[in-house]
Tab-separated table of C-alpha atoms in Angstrom:
chain	number	residue	atom	x	y	z
A	1109	MET	CA	-36.803	26.281	1.383
A	1110	SER	CA	-33.101	24.981	1.924
A	1111	GLN	CA	-30.410	25.565	-0.679
A	1112	ASN	CA	-29.960	21.816	-0.921
A	1113	LEU	CA	-33.627	21.459	-1.977
A	1114	HIS	CA	-33.554	24.330	-4.414
A	1115	SER	CA	-30.450	22.737	-6.174
A	1116	GLY	CA	-32.334	19.404	-6.327
A	1117	SER	CA	-29.818	17.597	-4.018
A	1118	LEU	CA	-30.158	16.257	-0.522
A	1119	PRO	CA	-27.400	16.307	2.116
A	1120	ALA	CA	-25.401	13.143	2.346
A	1121	GLY	CA	-26.356	11.052	5.411
A	1122	PRO	CA	-24.021	9.338	7.623
A	1123	GLN	CA	-24.326	5.871	5.879
A	1124	MET	CA	-23.843	7.562	2.342
A	1125	THR	CA	-20.554	9.325	3.726
A	1126	GLU	CA	-19.257	6.100	5.277
A	1127	ASN	CA	-19.997	4.049	2.073
A	1128	LYS	CA	-17.958	6.772	0.124
A	1129	ARG	CA	-15.002	6.373	2.698
A	1130	ALA	CA	-15.320	2.588	2.257
A	1131	ARG	CA	-14.976	2.698	-1.485
A	1132	LYS	CA	-11.987	5.036	-1.461
A	1133	ALA	CA	-10.280	2.846	1.241
A	1134	GLU	CA	-10.939	-0.194	-1.043
A	1135	LYS	CA	-9.267	1.312	-4.090
A	1136	GLN	CA	-5.881	0.007	-4.296
A	1137	PRO	CA	-3.015	1.148	-6.705
A	1138	ASP	CA	-2.974	-0.695	-10.112
A	1139	TYR	CA	0.298	-2.588	-10.602
A	1140	LEU	CA	1.649	-4.983	-13.025
A	1141	ASP	CA	2.060	-8.718	-12.033
A	1142	SER	CA	5.246	-10.589	-12.880
A	1143	GLY	CA	3.615	-11.895	-16.153
A	1144	GLU	CA	2.596	-8.542	-17.259
A	1145	ARG	CA	5.882	-7.048	-16.324
A	1146	ARG	CA	7.738	-9.552	-18.462
A	1147	ALA	CA	5.300	-9.258	-21.328
A	1148	LEU	CA	5.571	-5.322	-21.297
A	1149	LEU	CA	9.371	-5.259	-21.284
A	1150	THR	CA	9.743	-7.990	-23.824
A	1151	ALA	CA	7.506	-6.158	-26.368
A	1152	ALA	CA	9.561	-3.056	-25.565
A	1153	ALA	CA	12.843	-4.740	-26.397
A	1154	ALA	CA	12.208	-4.134	-30.098
A	1155	SER	CA	13.391	-0.520	-29.307
A	1156	SER	CA	16.530	-0.032	-27.115
A	1157	ARG	CA	15.344	3.312	-26.088
A	1158	ASP	CA	11.753	2.226	-25.181
A	1159	HIS	CA	13.134	-0.748	-23.301
A	1160	CYS	CA	15.549	1.357	-21.364
A	1161	LEU	CA	12.801	3.965	-20.576
A	1162	LEU	CA	10.356	1.594	-19.194
A	1163	THR	CA	12.894	-0.463	-17.390
A	1164	LEU	CA	14.159	2.505	-15.563
A	1165	MET	CA	10.506	3.695	-14.781
A	1166	MET	CA	9.546	0.158	-13.400
A	1167	TYR	CA	12.785	-0.271	-11.294
A	1168	ARG	CA	13.179	3.390	-10.102
A	1169	GLY	CA	9.309	4.134	-9.732
A	1170	LEU	CA	9.472	7.093	-12.032
A	1171	ARG	CA	6.562	9.320	-12.848
A	1172	ALA	CA	5.936	9.986	-16.727
A	1173	SER	CA	7.423	13.469	-16.331
A	1174	GLU	CA	10.672	12.143	-14.696
A	1175	PRO	CA	12.707	10.292	-17.328
A	1176	GLY	CA	12.794	13.626	-19.406
A	1177	LEU	CA	14.815	15.067	-16.509
A	1178	VAL	CA	17.609	12.500	-16.595
A	1179	ARG	CA	20.925	13.602	-18.255
A	1180	LEU	CA	23.605	11.179	-19.354
A	1181	GLU	CA	25.976	13.179	-16.961
A	1182	ASP	CA	23.703	11.766	-14.227
A	1183	PHE	CA	24.766	8.176	-15.121
A	1184	ALA	CA	28.134	6.854	-13.465
A	1185	GLU	CA	28.729	3.580	-15.482
A	1186	ARG	CA	31.884	2.694	-13.425
A	1187	THR	CA	30.048	2.827	-10.093
A	1188	ARG	CA	26.668	1.754	-11.447
A	1189	ARG	CA	24.885	4.734	-10.057
A	1190	LEU	CA	22.081	7.012	-11.411
A	1191	TYR	CA	21.032	10.417	-9.958
A	1192	VAL	CA	17.194	10.842	-10.291
A	1193	ARG	CA	15.451	14.104	-10.196
A	1194	ARG	CA	11.903	13.715	-8.900
A	1195	LEU	CA	9.011	16.018	-8.893
A	1196	LYS	CA	5.865	16.723	-6.810
A	1197	GLY	CA	7.784	17.235	-3.555
A	1198	SER	CA	9.503	13.910	-3.710
A	1199	ILE	CA	13.115	13.443	-2.905
A	1200	SER	CA	15.892	13.503	-5.568
A	1201	GLN	CA	18.786	11.213	-4.941
A	1202	GLU	CA	21.315	8.800	-6.369
A	1203	TYR	CA	20.716	5.065	-6.684
A	1204	HIS	CA	22.738	2.003	-7.244
A	1205	LEU	CA	21.458	0.353	-10.397
A	1206	THR	CA	20.559	-3.298	-10.978
A	1207	ASP	CA	21.949	-5.630	-13.512
A	1208	VAL	CA	18.733	-5.426	-15.468
A	1209	GLU	CA	18.929	-1.642	-15.499
A	1210	MET	CA	22.600	-1.580	-16.432
A	1211	ARG	CA	22.023	-3.814	-19.362
A	1212	ALA	CA	19.140	-1.797	-20.632
A	1213	ILE	CA	21.150	1.524	-20.396
A	1214	ARG	CA	24.420	0.200	-22.074
A	1215	ARG	CA	22.180	-1.224	-24.940
A	1216	TRP	CA	20.380	2.195	-25.386
A	1217	LEU	CA	23.734	4.148	-25.167
A	1218	ARG	CA	25.180	1.991	-28.114
A	1219	ASP	CA	22.447	3.356	-30.185
A	1220	ARG	CA	22.161	6.750	-28.729
A	1221	GLY	CA	25.752	7.442	-28.472
A	1222	LYS	CA	27.585	9.034	-25.472
A	1223	VAL	CA	27.167	12.746	-26.290
A	1224	PRO	CA	26.341	14.633	-23.124
A	1225	GLY	CA	22.864	15.677	-22.820
A	1226	TRP	CA	19.375	14.081	-22.061
A	1227	LEU	CA	19.429	10.523	-21.657
A	1228	PHE	CA	16.041	10.465	-23.441
A	1229	PRO	CA	16.100	13.273	-25.923
A	1230	GLY	CA	12.745	14.758	-26.896
A	1231	TYR	CA	11.709	17.566	-29.184
A	1232	ARG	CA	13.523	20.990	-29.728
A	1233	GLY	CA	16.566	20.097	-27.673
A	1234	ARG	CA	14.520	19.074	-24.649
A	1235	GLY	CA	14.185	15.984	-22.547
A	1236	MET	CA	11.329	13.605	-23.524
A	1237	ALA	CA	8.106	15.115	-22.636
A	1238	ARG	CA	5.541	13.595	-20.359
A	1239	ARG	CA	3.005	13.129	-23.310
A	1240	GLN	CA	5.644	11.259	-25.144
A	1241	VAL	CA	6.184	9.012	-22.266
A	1242	PHE	CA	2.456	8.343	-22.176
A	1243	ARG	CA	2.221	7.433	-25.872
A	1244	ILE	CA	5.180	4.984	-25.680
A	1245	TYR	CA	3.794	3.359	-22.577
A	1246	LEU	CA	0.367	3.124	-24.051
A	1247	HIS	CA	1.462	1.651	-27.165
A	1248	TYR	CA	3.152	-1.352	-25.539
A	1249	ALA	CA	0.303	-1.573	-22.789
A	1250	GLU	CA	-2.143	-2.122	-25.571
A	1251	LEU	CA	0.265	-4.433	-27.692
A	1252	VAL	CA	0.417	-6.820	-24.738
A	1253	GLN	CA	-3.332	-6.301	-23.838
A	1254	LEU	CA	-2.814	-5.048	-20.331
A	1255	PRO	CA	-6.234	-4.382	-18.673
A	1256	GLU	CA	-7.587	-0.968	-19.259
A	1257	ARG	CA	-6.939	0.189	-15.685
A	1258	LYS	CA	-3.223	-0.552	-16.069
A	1259	ARG	CA	-2.751	1.433	-19.170
A	1260	HIS	CA	-1.270	4.473	-17.489
A	1261	PRO	CA	2.465	4.842	-16.898
A	1262	HIS	CA	1.983	5.493	-13.345
A	1263	SER	CA	1.163	1.992	-12.879
A	1264	LEU	CA	4.906	1.376	-13.138
A	1265	LYS	CA	5.624	3.567	-9.995
A	1266	HIS	CA	2.890	1.198	-8.402
A	1267	THR	CA	4.564	-1.860	-9.556
A	1268	CYS	CA	7.910	-0.788	-8.358
A	1269	ALA	CA	6.581	-0.434	-4.765
A	1270	THR	CA	4.724	-3.579	-4.954
A	1271	MET	CA	7.707	-5.593	-6.291
A	1272	LEU	CA	9.800	-4.420	-3.323
A	1273	LEU	CA	7.221	-5.145	-0.684
A	1274	ASP	CA	6.640	-8.558	-2.098
A	1275	ALA	CA	10.386	-9.144	-1.999
A	1276	GLY	CA	10.281	-8.396	1.724
A	1277	ALA	CA	11.638	-4.803	1.616
A	1278	GLU	CA	10.885	-2.790	4.880
A	1279	ILE	CA	8.294	0.064	4.341
A	1280	ARG	CA	11.009	2.599	5.154
A	1281	GLY	CA	13.125	1.262	2.614
A	1282	VAL	CA	10.337	1.516	0.056
A	1283	GLN	CA	9.779	5.097	1.001
A	1284	ASP	CA	13.434	5.919	0.377
A	1285	HIS	CA	13.493	4.004	-2.890
A	1286	LEU	CA	10.506	5.890	-4.227
A	1287	GLY	CA	11.700	9.195	-2.854
A	1288	HIS	CA	8.517	9.854	-1.001
A	1289	ALA	CA	8.846	12.721	1.481
A	1290	HIS	CA	6.019	11.387	3.668
A	1291	ILE	CA	5.587	7.725	4.712
A	1292	SER	CA	1.787	8.173	4.154
A	1293	SER	CA	2.503	8.187	0.572
A	1294	THR	CA	4.136	4.898	0.869
A	1295	LEU	CA	1.724	3.102	3.169
A	1296	LYS	CA	-1.086	2.762	0.551
A	1297	TYR	CA	1.221	0.251	-1.116
A	1298	ALA	CA	1.420	-2.026	2.010
A	1299	ALA	CA	-2.147	-2.820	1.749
A	1300	VAL	CA	-1.799	-4.276	-1.553
A	1301	THR	CA	0.523	-6.974	-0.585
A	1302	ALA	CA	-1.377	-7.492	2.758
A	1303	THR	CA	-4.477	-8.144	0.540
A	1304	GLN	CA	-2.492	-10.677	-1.411
A	1305	ARG	CA	-1.350	-12.434	1.778
A	1306	ALA	CA	-4.749	-12.500	3.139
A	1307	ARG	CA	-6.137	-14.259	-0.213
A	1308	VAL	CA	-3.302	-16.904	0.160
A	1309	HIS	CA	-4.316	-17.453	3.743
A	1310	GLU	CA	-7.849	-17.961	2.767
A	1311	LEU	CA	-6.968	-20.467	0.051
A	1312	LEU	CA	-4.830	-22.355	2.686
A	1313	GLU	CA	-7.908	-22.370	5.137
A	1314	ARG	CA	-10.209	-23.867	2.199
A	1315	ALA	CA	-7.521	-26.404	1.495
A	1316	ALA	CA	-6.983	-27.659	5.123
């Protein structure tokens, strides 16, 4: 008797394998739409720190572990630039900040002060830990009643990519913005906006 029969399982047939691949291909990154983005940042505005944290995560496409790596010395207010250290093989680089980000940082610095060190201080003299970022994001995600699947801070990275693509950014530009070392990491986001455009086309066909 084969090992599969002894273990009580049968080998996956071609159709089963194909179905699994199809389900995996259909799974798309969860991102916040414009209404959800506004709601999240409006709720977080009650805290200058939390609002700055979530704004930078959304506009820079940061992972939960990356805000805690940013130091005040990485921020050049005069030139409106911020150096971002990325993890998991992504490319660290300097970015030109938007007006939204500049306002958020300046507001936070009025409360934090301009003492050199971590932009988002955590415990024991370290930068904010990943789990603290998780708690902060989850608090506001629950407060504005985001869908369960979007109550993970990585949704902000997905949101950043989708915002750029919807605004007409080229895929290579999005790759650079997110610090992706490989274009394959960025291409998964292109499918999201392609799906949205396909739905709009279908609606137009029905209305014709």
